[in-house]
Short mmCIF file of C-alpha atoms and ligand atoms in Angstrom, two decimals:
data_model
loop_
_atom_site.label_atom_id
_atom_site.label_comp_id
_atom_site.label_asym_id
_atom_site.label_seq_id
_atom_site.Cartn_x
_atom_site.Cartn_y
_atom_site.Cartn_z
CA MET A 1244 0.00 0.00 0.00
CA LYS A 1245 1.28 3.48 -0.81
CA PRO A 1246 -0.23 6.99 -0.64
CA ALA A 1247 -2.02 8.15 -3.80
CA GLU A 1248 -0.32 10.77 -5.95
CA ARG A 1249 -2.10 11.94 -9.08
CA LEU A 1250 -5.63 13.00 -10.07
CA GLU A 1251 -5.55 13.19 -13.88
CA VAL A 1252 -5.17 10.19 -16.17
CA PRO A 1253 -1.83 10.38 -18.04
CA ASP A 1254 -2.14 11.45 -21.67
CA THR A 1255 -0.27 8.76 -23.61
CA GLY A 1256 -0.27 7.36 -27.13
CA ARG A 1257 -1.00 3.91 -25.78
CA LEU A 1258 -4.16 5.08 -24.01
CA ASN A 1259 -5.25 6.94 -27.15
CA ALA A 1260 -4.71 3.80 -29.26
CA ALA A 1261 -6.75 1.69 -26.80
CA LEU A 1262 -9.63 4.17 -26.75
CA CYS A 1263 -9.61 4.43 -30.56
CA ALA A 1264 -9.69 0.62 -30.88
CA ALA A 1265 -12.59 0.41 -28.41
CA LEU A 1266 -14.50 3.13 -30.27
CA ASP A 1267 -13.97 1.32 -33.59
CA ARG A 1268 -15.36 -1.95 -32.21
CA LEU A 1269 -18.13 -0.55 -30.05
CA ASP A 1270 -19.33 2.43 -32.10
CA PRO A 1271 -20.97 3.99 -29.00
CA GLN A 1272 -23.94 6.27 -29.42
CA VAL A 1273 -23.42 7.64 -25.94
CA VAL A 1274 -20.43 8.37 -23.67
CA ILE A 1275 -21.04 8.62 -19.93
CA GLU A 1276 -18.30 9.65 -17.55
CA SER A 1277 -18.10 9.92 -13.76
CA GLY A 1278 -15.43 12.20 -12.24
CA THR A 1279 -14.91 15.15 -14.60
CA TYR A 1280 -12.54 17.04 -12.28
CA LEU A 1281 -11.19 19.84 -14.55
CA GLY A 1282 -12.21 18.16 -17.79
CA THR A 1283 -8.57 17.99 -18.81
CA GLY A 1284 -7.80 14.30 -18.08
CA THR A 1285 -10.13 11.44 -18.96
CA THR A 1286 -12.67 13.76 -20.65
CA ARG A 1287 -9.97 15.21 -22.93
CA ALA A 1288 -8.56 11.73 -23.62
CA LEU A 1289 -12.04 10.61 -24.73
CA LEU A 1290 -12.51 13.72 -26.89
CA ARG A 1291 -9.15 13.18 -28.57
CA ALA A 1292 -9.95 9.54 -29.32
CA LEU A 1293 -13.41 10.46 -30.66
CA GLY A 1294 -11.81 12.82 -33.19
CA ALA A 1295 -14.48 13.69 -35.74
CA ARG A 1296 -16.94 11.15 -34.31
CA ARG A 1297 -19.84 12.76 -32.49
CA PRO A 1298 -21.87 10.45 -30.24
CA ARG A 1299 -25.51 11.40 -29.69
CA ARG A 1300 -24.68 12.31 -26.10
CA PHE A 1301 -21.52 12.76 -24.05
CA VAL A 1302 -22.42 13.27 -20.39
CA THR A 1303 -19.75 13.92 -17.77
CA ILE A 1304 -20.73 13.95 -14.08
CA GLU A 1305 -18.93 15.96 -11.39
CA VAL A 1306 -20.05 16.36 -7.79
CA SER A 1307 -18.21 19.62 -7.15
CA ALA A 1308 -20.01 22.66 -8.57
CA SER A 1309 -16.85 24.77 -8.64
CA LEU A 1310 -14.78 22.10 -10.43
CA LEU A 1311 -17.62 21.65 -12.90
CA ARG A 1312 -17.58 25.40 -13.68
CA GLN A 1313 -13.85 25.19 -14.39
CA ALA A 1314 -14.37 22.07 -16.52
CA ARG A 1315 -17.01 23.87 -18.61
CA THR A 1316 -14.47 26.62 -19.31
CA ASN A 1317 -11.76 24.09 -20.13
CA LEU A 1318 -14.14 22.24 -22.48
CA ALA A 1319 -15.45 25.37 -24.21
CA ASP A 1320 -14.26 23.97 -27.56
CA ALA A 1321 -16.71 21.05 -27.14
CA PRO A 1322 -19.94 22.72 -25.97
CA TRP A 1323 -21.92 19.59 -26.96
CA ILE A 1324 -20.49 17.76 -23.92
CA GLU A 1325 -23.10 17.83 -21.13
CA CYS A 1326 -21.28 18.73 -17.90
CA VAL A 1327 -23.70 17.59 -15.22
CA TRP A 1328 -23.54 18.46 -11.53
CA GLY A 1329 -24.22 15.44 -9.33
CA MET A 1330 -23.09 12.21 -7.78
CA SER A 1331 -22.77 9.02 -9.79
CA VAL A 1332 -24.15 6.79 -7.05
CA ARG A 1333 -26.66 7.31 -4.24
CA ARG A 1334 -25.05 9.20 -1.35
CA GLU A 1335 -26.49 6.95 1.38
CA GLU A 1336 -25.51 3.81 -0.50
CA ALA A 1337 -21.97 5.15 -0.95
CA ILE A 1338 -21.70 5.89 2.78
CA GLU A 1339 -22.90 2.37 3.67
CA PHE A 1340 -20.51 0.88 1.11
CA VAL A 1341 -17.45 2.66 2.54
CA LYS A 1342 -18.52 1.94 6.14
CA ASN A 1343 -18.82 -1.78 5.47
CA ASP A 1344 -16.14 -2.37 2.83
CA PRO A 1345 -13.98 -5.24 4.18
CA PHE A 1346 -11.22 -4.42 1.67
CA LEU A 1347 -10.72 -1.00 3.30
CA ARG A 1348 -11.06 -2.29 6.85
CA GLU A 1349 -8.51 -5.09 6.43
CA LEU A 1350 -6.01 -3.66 3.98
CA ASP A 1351 -3.60 -6.30 2.79
CA PRO A 1352 -0.12 -4.75 3.03
CA ASN A 1353 1.11 -7.17 0.37
CA ILE A 1354 -1.07 -5.69 -2.37
CA ASP A 1355 0.95 -3.00 -4.14
CA ILE A 1356 -1.72 -0.39 -4.84
CA PHE A 1357 -2.30 3.28 -4.07
CA VAL A 1358 -4.62 4.23 -1.21
CA ASP A 1359 -5.63 7.67 0.09
CA PHE A 1360 -5.90 8.72 3.72
CA LEU A 1361 -3.46 6.18 5.16
CA PRO A 1362 -3.39 4.84 7.83
CA ASP A 1363 -7.23 4.86 8.03
CA PRO A 1364 -8.60 5.08 4.48
CA ALA A 1365 -12.15 4.06 5.46
CA ALA A 1366 -12.38 7.03 7.85
CA GLY A 1367 -10.94 9.37 5.22
CA TYR A 1368 -13.24 8.24 2.41
CA LEU A 1369 -16.21 8.42 4.77
CA ALA A 1370 -15.32 11.94 5.90
CA GLU A 1371 -15.04 12.88 2.21
CA LEU A 1372 -18.54 11.55 1.52
CA GLN A 1373 -20.06 13.06 4.65
CA GLY A 1374 -18.20 16.35 4.45
CA GLY A 1375 -19.21 17.26 0.92
CA LEU A 1376 -17.04 15.70 -1.78
CA GLY A 1377 -15.07 18.12 -3.89
CA GLY A 1378 -15.65 21.14 -1.64
CA GLU A 1379 -18.51 23.57 -1.21
CA SER A 1380 -22.14 22.83 -2.05
CA SER A 1381 -21.65 19.24 -3.11
CA SER A 1382 -23.76 17.86 -0.25
CA ASP A 1383 -26.86 19.21 -2.07
CA ALA A 1384 -25.84 17.65 -5.39
CA PRO A 1385 -28.39 15.34 -7.05
CA ASP A 1386 -27.29 11.73 -6.60
CA GLY A 1387 -27.80 8.32 -8.20
CA LEU A 1388 -27.10 9.68 -11.71
CA LEU A 1389 -25.72 6.41 -13.12
CA GLU A 1390 -28.98 4.76 -12.08
CA GLN A 1391 -30.86 7.33 -14.17
CA LEU A 1392 -28.56 7.47 -17.18
CA LEU A 1393 -27.41 3.89 -17.75
CA PRO A 1394 -30.86 2.23 -18.11
CA LEU A 1395 -31.86 5.07 -20.45
CA HIS A 1396 -28.87 4.34 -22.70
CA ALA A 1397 -28.38 0.61 -22.10
CA GLU A 1398 -29.10 -0.17 -25.76
CA ASP A 1399 -26.93 2.64 -27.14
CA ARG A 1400 -23.66 0.69 -26.78
CA PRO A 1401 -22.48 3.18 -24.15
CA LEU A 1402 -18.84 3.83 -23.42
CA VAL A 1403 -18.64 4.36 -19.65
CA ALA A 1404 -15.63 6.09 -18.10
CA LEU A 1405 -15.27 5.73 -14.33
CA ASP A 1406 -12.79 7.93 -12.45
CA SER A 1407 -14.42 9.48 -9.39
CA ALA A 1408 -13.61 9.00 -5.70
CA GLY A 1409 -11.32 6.24 -4.40
CA GLY A 1410 -13.85 4.99 -1.84
CA VAL A 1411 -16.69 4.49 -4.34
CA GLY A 1412 -14.94 3.42 -7.55
CA TYR A 1413 -15.75 -0.25 -7.09
CA LEU A 1414 -19.36 0.58 -6.16
CA GLU A 1415 -19.68 2.57 -9.43
CA PHE A 1416 -18.23 -0.36 -11.34
CA ARG A 1417 -20.67 -2.84 -9.77
CA GLU A 1418 -23.57 -0.48 -10.50
CA THR A 1419 -22.48 -0.23 -14.13
CA VAL A 1420 -22.28 -4.01 -14.51
CA ARG A 1421 -25.69 -4.44 -12.83
CA LEU A 1422 -27.46 -1.69 -14.77
CA LEU A 1423 -26.09 -2.60 -18.21
CA GLY A 1424 -26.51 -6.36 -17.81
CA GLU A 1425 -25.98 -8.25 -21.05
CA ASN A 1426 -25.97 -5.21 -23.34
CA PRO A 1427 -22.78 -4.43 -25.24
CA TYR A 1428 -20.84 -1.57 -23.65
CA GLY A 1429 -17.33 -0.26 -23.14
CA LEU A 1430 -15.49 0.62 -19.95
CA PHE A 1431 -12.63 3.05 -19.48
CA LEU A 1432 -11.32 2.78 -15.93
CA ASP A 1433 -8.69 5.07 -14.47
CA ASP A 1434 -6.77 4.07 -11.32
CA ILE A 1435 -6.74 0.27 -11.59
CA ASN A 1436 -3.53 0.36 -9.51
CA HIS A 1437 -5.45 2.21 -6.80
CA VAL A 1438 -8.09 1.05 -4.32
CA LYS A 1439 -10.56 2.87 -6.63
CA HIS A 1440 -10.55 0.29 -9.42
CA TYR A 1441 -8.19 -2.52 -8.36
CA ARG A 1442 -11.14 -4.84 -7.73
CA SER A 1443 -12.90 -3.70 -10.91
CA LYS A 1444 -9.79 -4.73 -12.85
CA LEU A 1445 -9.74 -8.17 -11.14
CA HIS A 1446 -13.43 -8.62 -11.94
CA ILE A 1447 -12.93 -7.75 -15.62
CA GLU A 1448 -9.99 -10.14 -15.95
CA ALA A 1449 -12.00 -13.01 -14.41
CA ASP A 1450 -15.33 -12.43 -16.17
CA PRO A 1451 -15.64 -14.01 -19.66
CA ALA A 1452 -18.22 -11.34 -20.62
CA PHE A 1453 -15.32 -8.84 -20.84
CA THR A 1454 -12.56 -8.44 -23.41
CA VAL A 1455 -9.64 -6.26 -22.38
CA VAL A 1456 -8.68 -3.96 -25.26
CA ASP A 1457 -5.54 -2.80 -23.48
CA THR A 1458 -4.41 -1.94 -19.99
CA SER A 1459 -1.40 -0.33 -18.39
CA TRP A 1460 -0.69 -1.04 -14.73
CA ASP A 1461 2.00 1.67 -14.58
CA GLU A 1462 -0.24 4.29 -16.18
CA GLY A 1463 -3.17 2.96 -14.14
CA TRP A 1464 -5.89 2.50 -16.78
CA MET A 1465 -7.87 -0.27 -18.45
CA VAL A 1466 -10.07 -0.16 -21.55
CA ALA A 1467 -12.44 -3.12 -21.93
CA LEU A 1468 -15.52 -4.18 -23.85
CA ALA A 1469 -18.42 -6.15 -22.41
CA ASN A 1470 -20.77 -8.54 -24.19
CA LEU A 1471 -19.13 -8.04 -27.60
CA ARG A 1472 -17.98 -11.18 -29.29
C1 SAM B 2586 -9.59 11.63 -9.65
S1 SAM B 2586 -10.60 13.02 -9.98
C2 SAM B 2586 -11.04 12.79 -11.65
C3 SAM B 2586 -9.92 13.05 -12.59
C4 SAM B 2586 -10.35 13.16 -14.03
N1 SAM B 2586 -11.14 12.05 -14.47
C5 SAM B 2586 -9.11 13.32 -14.86
O1 SAM B 2586 -8.59 12.33 -15.43
O2 SAM B 2586 -8.64 14.46 -14.92
C6 SAM B 2586 -12.11 12.59 -9.20
C7 SAM B 2586 -13.22 13.61 -9.38
O3 SAM B 2586 -14.45 12.97 -9.12
C8 SAM B 2586 -15.27 13.83 -8.36
N2 SAM B 2586 -16.18 12.92 -7.64
C9 SAM B 2586 -15.93 12.22 -6.52
N3 SAM B 2586 -16.95 11.40 -6.24
C10 SAM B 2586 -17.87 11.56 -7.21
C11 SAM B 2586 -19.11 10.96 -7.50
N4 SAM B 2586 -19.60 10.00 -6.72
N5 SAM B 2586 -19.79 11.37 -8.60
C12 SAM B 2586 -19.26 12.32 -9.41
N6 SAM B 2586 -18.09 12.93 -9.18
C13 SAM B 2586 -17.39 12.54 -8.12
C14 SAM B 2586 -14.31 14.63 -7.50
O4 SAM B 2586 -14.88 15.85 -7.07
C15 SAM B 2586 -13.13 14.81 -8.45
O5 SAM B 2586 -13.25 15.99 -9.21
#
């Protein structure tokens, strides 16, 4: 276990190639992202890979109103991206998840992943959720947005990018798998070498419904397709 360092996904040619390959195979009509931050990391990587392609919708969700304002400015060249204020999952469910997550309570020191708030990550992630994620005003943010958006677009071959808070990454992943079921979809995960998506990565590698397009442990990302043979 080691303290987490970076927020933005690294901008590399290998990630761009993986996203382009996934877009070619999936041909998504919709892109849905959780964890916009400044709009300059995963959102920009997706935009670059899309190139001239224009999905019907590109929704990016950010719980912090002030970060979302900055992201809108940073994404002014792509005004068709819907920057939505809110929480991906239900707040109460996220709190229960972090409170009861055995992985956080009994951290295995032999697993070489990044974790925030050491030595008590569960307390830190809980305080984050209870104290208003991302700063001011986020405790009033609408929640459960994946639950609204994913069923609406389940048949649109959605590409789903998950990169929000460390404590709820795996909950977001499980929600995505549950809500999209057997429909074809793509996943772009950032922070697979972090508590955020380490278990999501293990799930994808073990589940025959998924095909990994490419993944980089050092860069921390995975691009995969589900239910596409
Ligand atoms: C690691 S940063 C995202 C980095 C960004 N994807 C990039 O590559 O630049 C996580 C962001 O998710 C936001 N966030 C945390 N929990 C969230 C949730 N449940 N729903 C939506 N946004 C969330 C935080 O406010 C923060 O801006």
